[in-house]
Tab-separated table of C-alpha atoms in Angstrom:
chain	number	residue	atom	x	y	z
A	1	SER	CA	0.000	0.000	0.000
A	2	PHE	CA	1.257	3.487	-0.856
A	3	HIS	CA	-0.581	5.064	2.048
A	4	PRO	CA	0.800	4.793	5.588
A	5	SER	CA	-0.965	2.285	7.805
A	6	MET	CA	-3.561	3.570	10.262
A	7	GLY	CA	-1.207	2.826	13.149
A	8	SER	CA	1.646	4.818	11.624
A	9	ALA	CA	-0.625	7.781	10.900
A	10	ALA	CA	-1.995	7.635	14.451
A	11	ALA	CA	1.537	7.499	15.882
A	12	ARG	CA	2.308	10.702	14.004
A	13	GLU	CA	-0.903	12.584	14.781
A	14	CYS	CA	-1.911	11.427	18.287
A	15	PRO	CA	-0.219	12.247	21.604
A	16	VAL	CA	2.358	9.605	22.522
A	17	PRO	CA	3.479	8.899	26.117
A	18	PRO	CA	7.153	9.524	26.979
A	19	GLY	CA	9.346	6.456	26.630
A	20	LEU	CA	6.867	4.419	24.573
A	21	PRO	CA	6.258	4.106	20.823
A	22	GLY	CA	2.924	5.317	19.488
A	23	TYR	CA	2.188	2.139	17.561
A	24	PHE	CA	2.533	-1.491	18.649
A	25	SER	CA	1.946	-4.704	16.699
A	26	LEU	CA	1.536	-7.714	18.966
A	27	GLY	CA	2.277	-11.050	17.321
A	28	GLN	CA	3.539	-9.692	14.017
A	29	MET	CA	3.054	-6.718	11.748
A	30	ALA	CA	0.250	-6.988	9.213
A	31	ARG	CA	1.312	-6.867	5.565
A	32	SER	CA	0.057	-3.309	5.145
A	33	GLY	CA	1.089	-2.181	8.610
A	34	GLY	CA	4.113	-0.057	7.757
A	35	PRO	CA	4.750	3.705	7.723
A	36	ASN	CA	5.563	4.065	4.013
A	37	PHE	CA	6.679	7.645	3.286
A	38	LEU	CA	6.129	8.806	6.895
A	39	GLY	CA	9.481	7.282	7.817
A	40	ALA	CA	10.932	4.666	10.146
A	41	GLN	CA	10.111	6.542	13.344
A	42	TYR	CA	6.428	5.755	12.734
A	43	ALA	CA	6.892	2.040	12.108
A	44	PRO	CA	5.258	-0.268	14.659
A	45	PHE	CA	7.171	-1.728	17.557
A	46	VAL	CA	6.608	-5.442	16.943
A	47	VAL	CA	6.361	-7.775	19.947
A	48	GLU	CA	6.712	-11.266	18.508
A	49	GLU	CA	7.116	-13.001	21.858
A	50	SER	CA	4.045	-14.750	23.263
A	51	PRO	CA	2.840	-13.357	26.629
A	52	GLU	CA	1.351	-16.684	27.731
A	53	SER	CA	4.894	-18.032	28.126
A	54	ALA	CA	6.031	-18.336	31.755
A	55	ASN	CA	9.306	-16.559	30.935
A	56	PHE	CA	7.762	-13.870	28.704
A	57	ARG	CA	10.150	-11.003	28.115
A	58	VAL	CA	10.054	-8.464	25.319
A	59	ARG	CA	13.274	-8.633	23.367
A	60	ASP	CA	15.530	-5.581	23.366
A	61	VAL	CA	13.556	-3.450	25.833
A	62	ALA	CA	15.875	-3.874	28.784
A	63	ILE	CA	19.530	-3.028	29.230
A	64	PRO	CA	21.572	-6.269	29.022
A	65	ARG	CA	22.619	-7.472	32.456
A	66	GLU	CA	26.309	-7.195	31.576
A	67	LEU	CA	25.934	-3.456	30.831
A	68	THR	CA	25.749	-0.681	33.388
A	69	GLU	CA	23.554	2.321	32.616
A	70	GLY	CA	26.711	4.392	32.225
A	71	ARG	CA	28.188	2.063	29.607
A	72	PHE	CA	24.861	1.933	27.796
A	73	ALA	CA	24.702	5.738	27.640
A	74	GLY	CA	28.312	5.763	26.457
A	75	ARG	CA	27.466	3.450	23.581
A	76	LYS	CA	24.690	5.795	22.546
A	77	GLU	CA	27.134	8.717	22.497
A	78	LEU	CA	29.632	6.643	20.499
A	79	ARG	CA	27.020	5.803	17.862
A	80	GLN	CA	26.166	9.481	17.526
A	81	LEU	CA	29.860	10.349	17.130
A	82	VAL	CA	30.373	7.699	14.440
A	83	ASP	CA	27.307	8.993	12.607
A	84	ARG	CA	28.803	12.457	12.532
A	85	LEU	CA	32.164	11.185	11.272
A	86	VAL	CA	31.002	8.849	8.509
A	87	ARG	CA	27.940	10.625	7.211
A	88	ILE	CA	27.742	13.758	5.114
A	89	ARG	CA	25.250	15.873	6.907
A	90	ASP	CA	22.302	16.552	4.651
A	91	GLU	CA	20.315	19.385	6.164
A	92	ALA	CA	17.423	18.880	3.755
A	93	ALA	CA	14.188	17.900	5.428
A	94	ALA	CA	13.975	14.864	3.154
A	95	ASP	CA	17.145	13.240	4.525
A	96	PRO	CA	15.972	9.643	5.169
A	97	VAL	CA	18.734	9.002	7.689
A	98	ARG	CA	17.135	11.533	10.007
A	99	ASP	CA	14.286	9.048	10.393
A	100	LEU	CA	16.768	6.466	11.638
A	101	ASP	CA	18.164	8.985	14.116
A	102	LYS	CA	14.671	9.421	15.543
A	103	PHE	CA	14.137	5.649	15.450
A	104	TYR	CA	17.339	5.045	17.444
A	105	GLU	CA	16.303	7.730	19.919
A	106	GLN	CA	12.931	6.039	20.400
A	107	GLY	CA	14.745	2.759	21.007
A	108	TYR	CA	16.957	4.336	23.655
A	109	GLU	CA	13.961	5.884	25.409
A	110	LEU	CA	12.125	2.556	25.330
A	111	VAL	CA	15.001	0.631	26.897
A	112	THR	CA	15.483	3.198	29.660
A	113	SER	CA	11.787	3.870	30.363
A	114	PRO	CA	10.297	2.587	33.651
A	115	GLU	CA	6.833	3.078	32.138
A	116	ALA	CA	7.663	0.707	29.290
A	117	GLN	CA	9.044	-1.933	31.634
A	118	ALA	CA	5.901	-1.711	33.774
A	119	ALA	CA	3.561	-1.954	30.774
A	120	PHE	CA	5.242	-5.135	29.551
A	121	ASP	CA	5.220	-6.785	32.992
A	122	ILE	CA	2.088	-8.846	32.424
A	123	GLY	CA	2.994	-10.972	35.454
A	124	ARG	CA	1.592	-8.175	37.646
A	125	GLU	CA	-1.919	-9.087	36.521
A	126	ASP	CA	-4.271	-11.064	38.751
A	127	PRO	CA	-4.047	-14.748	37.698
A	128	LYS	CA	-7.850	-14.916	37.686
A	129	LEU	CA	-8.000	-12.102	35.130
A	130	ARG	CA	-5.398	-13.843	33.002
A	131	GLU	CA	-7.583	-16.941	33.043
A	132	ARG	CA	-10.573	-14.839	31.958
A	133	TYR	CA	-8.676	-13.654	28.915
A	134	GLY	CA	-7.622	-17.218	28.122
A	135	ARG	CA	-4.188	-18.758	28.486
A	136	THR	CA	-3.502	-18.565	24.771
A	137	ALA	CA	-1.176	-16.375	22.750
A	138	PHE	CA	-4.116	-14.344	21.450
A	139	GLY	CA	-5.816	-14.019	24.831
A	140	GLN	CA	-2.679	-12.815	26.588
A	141	ARG	CA	-1.877	-10.427	23.751
A	142	CYS	CA	-5.314	-8.887	24.245
A	143	LEU	CA	-4.430	-8.427	27.920
A	144	LEU	CA	-1.058	-6.906	27.025
A	145	ALA	CA	-2.873	-4.554	24.641
A	146	ARG	CA	-5.048	-3.382	27.529
A	147	ARG	CA	-1.919	-2.675	29.583
A	148	LEU	CA	-0.509	-0.599	26.715
A	149	VAL	CA	-3.799	1.300	26.481
A	150	GLU	CA	-3.464	2.112	30.184
A	151	ALA	CA	0.070	3.364	29.510
A	152	GLY	CA	-1.300	5.787	26.886
A	153	VAL	CA	-0.270	4.094	23.627
A	154	PRO	CA	-2.651	5.403	20.926
A	155	PHE	CA	-2.670	2.464	18.478
A	156	ILE	CA	-2.183	-1.275	19.016
A	157	THR	CA	-2.828	-4.193	16.690
A	158	VAL	CA	-3.160	-7.782	17.904
A	159	TYR	CA	-2.389	-10.224	15.116
A	160	ASP	CA	-4.116	-13.614	15.147
A	161	GLY	CA	-3.314	-15.647	12.054
A	162	GLY	CA	-4.396	-19.040	10.824
A	163	TRP	CA	-7.957	-18.238	9.728
A	164	ASP	CA	-7.516	-18.864	5.993
A	165	HIS	CA	-9.600	-22.042	5.974
A	166	HIS	CA	-9.880	-23.187	2.383
A	167	THR	CA	-10.397	-26.684	3.806
A	168	ASP	CA	-12.177	-28.221	6.816
A	169	LEU	CA	-13.628	-24.870	7.875
A	170	PHE	CA	-16.326	-26.062	10.241
A	171	ASN	CA	-14.143	-28.327	12.366
A	172	ALA	CA	-11.469	-25.631	12.602
A	173	PHE	CA	-13.962	-22.934	13.609
A	174	SER	CA	-15.606	-25.089	16.250
A	175	LYS	CA	-12.208	-25.326	17.963
A	176	ARG	CA	-11.001	-21.736	17.534
A	177	MET	CA	-14.056	-19.515	17.804
A	178	PRO	CA	-14.988	-20.114	21.484
A	179	GLY	CA	-11.559	-18.979	22.676
A	180	TRP	CA	-11.491	-16.006	20.314
A	181	ASP	CA	-14.975	-14.904	21.375
A	182	ASN	CA	-14.000	-15.175	25.021
A	183	SER	CA	-10.778	-13.165	24.664
A	184	VAL	CA	-12.388	-10.305	22.723
A	185	ALA	CA	-15.410	-10.174	25.043
A	186	THR	CA	-13.126	-10.113	28.090
A	187	LEU	CA	-11.069	-7.270	26.607
A	188	ILE	CA	-14.223	-5.208	26.101
A	189	GLU	CA	-15.502	-6.038	29.608
A	190	ASP	CA	-12.123	-5.279	31.197
A	191	LEU	CA	-11.867	-1.899	29.484
A	192	TYR	CA	-15.424	-1.099	30.595
A	193	GLU	CA	-14.742	-2.111	34.207
A	194	ARG	CA	-11.672	0.159	34.274
A	195	GLY	CA	-13.509	3.135	32.775
A	196	LEU	CA	-11.459	2.966	29.578
A	197	LEU	CA	-14.003	1.755	27.030
A	198	ASP	CA	-15.419	5.178	26.139
A	199	SER	CA	-11.935	6.378	25.202
A	200	THR	CA	-10.796	3.151	23.516
A	201	MET	CA	-11.990	1.608	20.254
A	202	VAL	CA	-11.888	-2.163	19.907
A	203	ILE	CA	-12.075	-3.221	16.264
A	204	ALA	CA	-11.979	-6.792	14.958
A	205	LEU	CA	-11.581	-7.508	11.259
A	206	GLY	CA	-9.797	-9.621	8.697
A	207	GLU	CA	-8.392	-8.862	5.261
A	208	PHE	CA	-11.564	-9.648	3.299
A	209	GLY	CA	-14.717	-11.734	3.321
A	210	ARG	CA	-15.167	-15.398	2.454
A	211	THR	CA	-17.105	-16.974	-0.377
A	212	PRO	CA	-20.756	-17.593	0.511
A	213	GLN	CA	-20.519	-21.020	-1.094
A	214	VAL	CA	-18.608	-23.823	0.600
A	215	ASN	CA	-16.034	-25.345	-1.744
A	216	LYS	CA	-15.429	-29.030	-2.461
A	217	ASP	CA	-12.945	-29.252	0.443
A	218	ALA	CA	-15.444	-28.010	3.041
A	219	GLY	CA	-13.776	-24.604	3.131
A	220	ARG	CA	-14.393	-21.072	1.922
A	221	ASP	CA	-12.211	-19.008	-0.364
A	222	HIS	CA	-11.373	-15.299	-0.653
A	223	TRP	CA	-14.246	-12.894	-1.355
A	224	SER	CA	-14.025	-9.144	-1.885
A	225	ASN	CA	-17.702	-8.312	-2.390
A	226	ALA	CA	-18.744	-8.251	1.263
A	227	MET	CA	-17.288	-8.563	4.757
A	228	SER	CA	-18.052	-7.552	8.325
A	229	VAL	CA	-16.189	-5.475	10.918
A	230	LEU	CA	-16.844	-5.419	14.665
A	231	PHE	CA	-16.734	-2.028	16.442
A	232	ALA	CA	-16.953	-1.543	20.212
A	233	GLY	CA	-16.057	1.320	22.533
A	234	GLY	CA	-14.852	4.782	21.644
A	235	ARG	CA	-18.383	6.086	22.252
A	236	THR	CA	-19.635	4.016	19.322
A	237	PRO	CA	-23.417	3.567	19.648
A	238	GLY	CA	-23.950	-0.122	20.387
A	239	GLY	CA	-26.617	-2.612	19.439
A	240	GLN	CA	-26.759	-1.804	15.744
A	241	VAL	CA	-25.870	-3.357	12.410
A	242	VAL	CA	-24.843	-0.917	9.681
A	243	GLY	CA	-25.503	-2.166	6.158
A	244	ALA	CA	-26.675	-5.524	4.836
A	245	THR	CA	-25.947	-8.110	2.169
A	246	ASP	CA	-28.376	-10.052	0.018
A	247	ASN	CA	-29.819	-13.156	1.645
A	248	LYS	CA	-26.973	-15.329	0.319
A	249	GLY	CA	-24.181	-13.000	1.455
A	250	PHE	CA	-22.896	-12.526	-2.087
A	251	ALA	CA	-22.793	-8.716	-2.095
A	252	ALA	CA	-23.544	-5.650	0.001
A	253	VAL	CA	-26.898	-4.217	-1.047
A	254	GLU	CA	-27.848	-1.806	1.748
A	255	ARG	CA	-25.754	1.121	3.048
A	256	VAL	CA	-22.787	-0.006	0.971
A	257	LEU	CA	-19.545	1.300	2.499
A	258	SER	CA	-15.897	1.205	1.440
A	259	PRO	CA	-12.600	0.503	3.216
A	260	GLU	CA	-11.941	4.239	2.908
A	261	ASN	CA	-15.113	5.001	4.897
A	262	PHE	CA	-13.928	2.565	7.566
A	263	VAL	CA	-10.472	4.158	7.777
A	264	SER	CA	-11.980	7.659	7.873
A	265	THR	CA	-14.180	6.584	10.783
A	266	VAL	CA	-11.187	5.340	12.748
A	267	TYR	CA	-9.256	8.550	12.112
A	268	ALA	CA	-12.200	10.789	12.992
A	269	LYS	CA	-12.819	8.932	16.251
A	270	LEU	CA	-9.119	9.311	17.097
A	271	GLY	CA	-9.489	13.070	16.675
A	272	MET	CA	-7.589	13.099	13.375
A	273	ASP	CA	-8.675	14.913	10.215
A	274	PRO	CA	-9.400	12.391	7.413
A	275	ASN	CA	-9.137	15.286	4.922
A	276	LYS	CA	-5.512	15.949	5.823
A	277	VAL	CA	-2.966	16.062	3.014
A	278	TYR	CA	0.543	14.697	3.554
A	279	TYR	CA	3.578	15.329	1.374
A	280	THR	CA	5.994	12.607	0.311
A	281	ARG	CA	9.752	13.126	0.292
A	282	GLU	CA	9.446	14.127	-3.352
A	283	GLY	CA	6.876	16.785	-2.477
A	284	ARG	CA	3.912	14.898	-3.877
A	285	PRO	CA	0.652	15.779	-2.093
A	286	THR	CA	-1.188	12.700	-0.849
A	287	HIS	CA	-4.557	12.555	0.859
A	288	LEU	CA	-4.564	10.633	4.112
A	289	VAL	CA	-7.721	8.856	2.874
A	290	SER	CA	-9.093	8.809	-0.679
A	291	ASP	CA	-12.697	9.089	0.544
A	292	PRO	CA	-12.680	11.014	3.853
A	293	ARG	CA	-16.334	10.413	4.790
A	294	PRO	CA	-16.745	8.620	8.151
A	295	ILE	CA	-19.588	6.191	8.809
A	296	ARG	CA	-22.081	8.476	10.534
A	297	GLU	CA	-23.850	5.686	12.457
A	298	LEU	CA	-20.610	4.892	14.289
A	299	MET	CA	-19.690	8.434	15.248
A	300	GLY	CA	-22.057	8.813	18.199
């Protein structure tokens, strides 16, 4: 995708807490989850490690035990000195290496931030609450996402792969869906109980829909004509269904909306302007969203 991901745009436009990145991807980064022309400082911080592990520890967010804080700070100063010696300083605003400077600075702040260490310490959670979320990688990532929300991170994605069931769909879903339903419902309940749901959107979606017809292998294939998205929180009016398909699920026929309308809704609810124009390094003007009209039923 040419456009920056929603998370990267949010990391640029929304307030970010000191010592923490503005955009996290838990599990892995989605294919279209990068910053594109916004630069490396707005890329997601990817936490690949699984929080359900007994020895869960986020890689590279703590000073190695063999290093003192003084030596660590000295290494930072040495890197800056080497940069000055080996690089021709380009004062132009489009210097891409400046992005890496900011990226390194974010990394240093993350490693030395007590707030970051506390947010990642999922072991502080009540074991009963951890059981409510489910002792699975996805369930514990949902819990870690809630901790990052509490720390003030504006945008977090929780990746949960393995849903591309071209074969044996019904057996696979009967095993996976109960745990997924439980984890997402617990996240929404937990945010509500902590008074965070009104200020936090929970959105669940995939890449596209699935064929209405079951194929010869008892699976469903890729389908671009219709799909569903779950919205909760962020002062979204609940208890409603926006739009409809025909009775076979082949195509949207009522209140037909686009991915651009979805993205505009997310930006508007984050307090961002979907009409905003960015400029690439080459000076090319680029709209943040091609169609900046939010979905009015979700705006509250």
